[in-house]
XYZ file of C-alpha atoms in Angstrom:
173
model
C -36.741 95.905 -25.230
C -37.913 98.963 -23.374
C -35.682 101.236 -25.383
C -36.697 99.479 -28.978
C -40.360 100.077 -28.009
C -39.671 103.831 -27.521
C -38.168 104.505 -30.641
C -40.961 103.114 -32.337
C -43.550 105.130 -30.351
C -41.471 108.150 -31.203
C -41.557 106.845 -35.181
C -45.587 106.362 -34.935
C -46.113 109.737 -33.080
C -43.155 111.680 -35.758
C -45.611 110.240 -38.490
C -49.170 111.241 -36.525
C -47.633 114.371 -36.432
C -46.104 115.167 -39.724
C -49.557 113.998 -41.326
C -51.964 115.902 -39.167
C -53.263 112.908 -37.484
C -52.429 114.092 -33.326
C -55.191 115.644 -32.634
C -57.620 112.626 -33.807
C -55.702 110.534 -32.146
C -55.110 112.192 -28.860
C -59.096 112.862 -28.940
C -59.855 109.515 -29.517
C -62.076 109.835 -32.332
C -59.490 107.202 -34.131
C -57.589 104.097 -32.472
C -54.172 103.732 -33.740
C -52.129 101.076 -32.689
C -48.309 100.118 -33.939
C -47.616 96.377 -35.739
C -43.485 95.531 -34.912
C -43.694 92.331 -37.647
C -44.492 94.934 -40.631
C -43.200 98.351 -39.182
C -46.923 99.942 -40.118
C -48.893 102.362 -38.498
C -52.589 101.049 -37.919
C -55.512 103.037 -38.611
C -58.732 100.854 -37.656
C -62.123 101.368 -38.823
C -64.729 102.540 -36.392
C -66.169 99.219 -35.680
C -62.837 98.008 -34.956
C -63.238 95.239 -37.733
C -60.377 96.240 -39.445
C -57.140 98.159 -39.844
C -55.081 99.687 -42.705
C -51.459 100.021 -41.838
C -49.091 102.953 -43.385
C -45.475 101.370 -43.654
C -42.901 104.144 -41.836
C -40.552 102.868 -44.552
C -40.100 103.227 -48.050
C -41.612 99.684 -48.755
C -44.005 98.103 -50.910
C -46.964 98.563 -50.672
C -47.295 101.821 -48.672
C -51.140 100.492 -47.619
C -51.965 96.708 -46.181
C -55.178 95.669 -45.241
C -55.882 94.008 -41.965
C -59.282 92.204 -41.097
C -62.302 93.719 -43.054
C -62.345 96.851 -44.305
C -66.432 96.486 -45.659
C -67.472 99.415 -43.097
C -65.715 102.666 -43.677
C -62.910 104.901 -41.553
C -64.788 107.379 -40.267
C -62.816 110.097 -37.916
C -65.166 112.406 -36.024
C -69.124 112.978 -35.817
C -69.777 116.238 -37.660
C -72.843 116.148 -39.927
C -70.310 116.815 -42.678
C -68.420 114.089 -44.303
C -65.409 114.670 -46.266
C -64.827 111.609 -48.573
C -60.569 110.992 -48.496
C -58.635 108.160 -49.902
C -56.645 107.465 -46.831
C -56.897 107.092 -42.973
C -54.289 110.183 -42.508
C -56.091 112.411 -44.737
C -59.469 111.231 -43.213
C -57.531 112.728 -38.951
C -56.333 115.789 -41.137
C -59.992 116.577 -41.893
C -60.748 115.815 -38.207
C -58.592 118.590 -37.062
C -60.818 121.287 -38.228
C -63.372 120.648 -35.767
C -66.331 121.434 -38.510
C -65.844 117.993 -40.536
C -65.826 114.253 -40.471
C -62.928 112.589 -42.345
C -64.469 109.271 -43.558
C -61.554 107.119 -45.514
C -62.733 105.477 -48.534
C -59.932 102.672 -48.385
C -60.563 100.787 -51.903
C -61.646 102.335 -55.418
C -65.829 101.974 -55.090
C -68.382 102.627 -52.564
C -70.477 99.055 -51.701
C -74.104 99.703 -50.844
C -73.003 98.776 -47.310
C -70.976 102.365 -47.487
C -73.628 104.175 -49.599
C -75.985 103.535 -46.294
C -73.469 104.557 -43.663
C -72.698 108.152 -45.876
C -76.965 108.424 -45.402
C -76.108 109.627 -41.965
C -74.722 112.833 -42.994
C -76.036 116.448 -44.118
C -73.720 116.734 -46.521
C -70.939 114.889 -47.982
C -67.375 116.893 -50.049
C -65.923 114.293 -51.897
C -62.004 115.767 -51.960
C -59.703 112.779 -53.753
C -56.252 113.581 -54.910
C -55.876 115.292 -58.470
C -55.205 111.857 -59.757
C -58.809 110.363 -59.060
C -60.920 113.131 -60.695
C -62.821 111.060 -62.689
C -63.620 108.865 -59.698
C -64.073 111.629 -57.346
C -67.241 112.906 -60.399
C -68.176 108.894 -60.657
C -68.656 108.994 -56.601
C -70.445 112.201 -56.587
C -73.485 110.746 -59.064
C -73.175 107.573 -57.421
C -74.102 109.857 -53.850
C -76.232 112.395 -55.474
C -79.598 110.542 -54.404
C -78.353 109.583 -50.720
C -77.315 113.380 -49.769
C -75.795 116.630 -51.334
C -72.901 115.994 -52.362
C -70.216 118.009 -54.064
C -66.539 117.775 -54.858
C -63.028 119.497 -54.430
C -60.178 119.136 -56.355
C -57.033 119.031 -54.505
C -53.854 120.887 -55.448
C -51.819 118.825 -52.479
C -53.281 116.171 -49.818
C -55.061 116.886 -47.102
C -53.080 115.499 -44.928
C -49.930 117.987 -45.760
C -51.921 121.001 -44.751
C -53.001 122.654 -41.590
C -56.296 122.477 -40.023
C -56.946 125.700 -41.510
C -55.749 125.583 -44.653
C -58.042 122.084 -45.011
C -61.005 124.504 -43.922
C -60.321 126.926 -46.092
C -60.236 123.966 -49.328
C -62.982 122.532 -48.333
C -65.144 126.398 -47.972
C -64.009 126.845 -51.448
C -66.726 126.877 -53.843
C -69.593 125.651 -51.357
């Protein structure tokens, strides 16, 4: 029904919002799209190839995969790329306007990423607290296709402003 549909735009943009994700997607530098049969939230990747879904309820898992996921979630075309874990934290990035929030979406980079990160300047590589170790792995791994560096985050990127993601990501560059 008309009225069911509404509610679950309102859910998808209350989530686009409370994540920092609005601006990407009113910009349309990602394509988000709503799946009914799993109440998720679809990110897709930039070739359109594939999706990952964020559940708007507190089920298991948060993430699903749809389609292929071998290319990677990039939001935005700055010569900058901000390595994330996650398609909402890739649109935060997005809304500083200096930065390209490119979603990592598994646990290692296939040479099929490595190539696509060659297009960029510079890459941050800014994982939660919890993937340290990987974020340092990721930054050798990337060394020899750019200059690379790292963050470590205190909260998510996708909980903070624009501004306060600039001002992270300026830290110690």
């Amino acid at each position: 029904s008309s009225a069911a549909s509404d509610v679950y735009k309102r859910q998808v943009m209350d989530y686009l919002q409370k994540n920092h994700c609005l601006a990407a997607y009113k910009d349309g530098a990602v394509k988000v799209r709503y799946c009914p049969a799993s109440d998720r939230v679809l990110f897709y990747t930039s070739g359109e190839e594939g999706a990952v879904g964020r559940a708007l309820k507190k089920i298991r898992p948060k993430w699903k995969v749809y389609g292929e996921l071998t290319s990677l979630l990039q939001v935005g075309n700055h010569d900058v790329a901000v390595l994330v874990e996650d398609a909402a934290s890739a649109c935060s990035v997005y809304a500083t306007g200096e930065h390209t929030g490119v979603a990592l979406l598994g646990t290692n980079l296939s040479l099929k990423q490595k190539k696509l990160l060659r297009g960029f300047n510079k890459i941050i590589i800014a994982l939660d607290k919890d993937a340290s170790k990987k974020a340092l792995r990721m930054c050798k791994e990337l060394r020899g296709v750019t200059q690379t560096s790292v963050r470590f985050l205190e909260r998510d990127l996708k909980y903070l402003s624009a501004a306060d993601v600039r001002k992270v990501l300026s830290d110690g560059s």
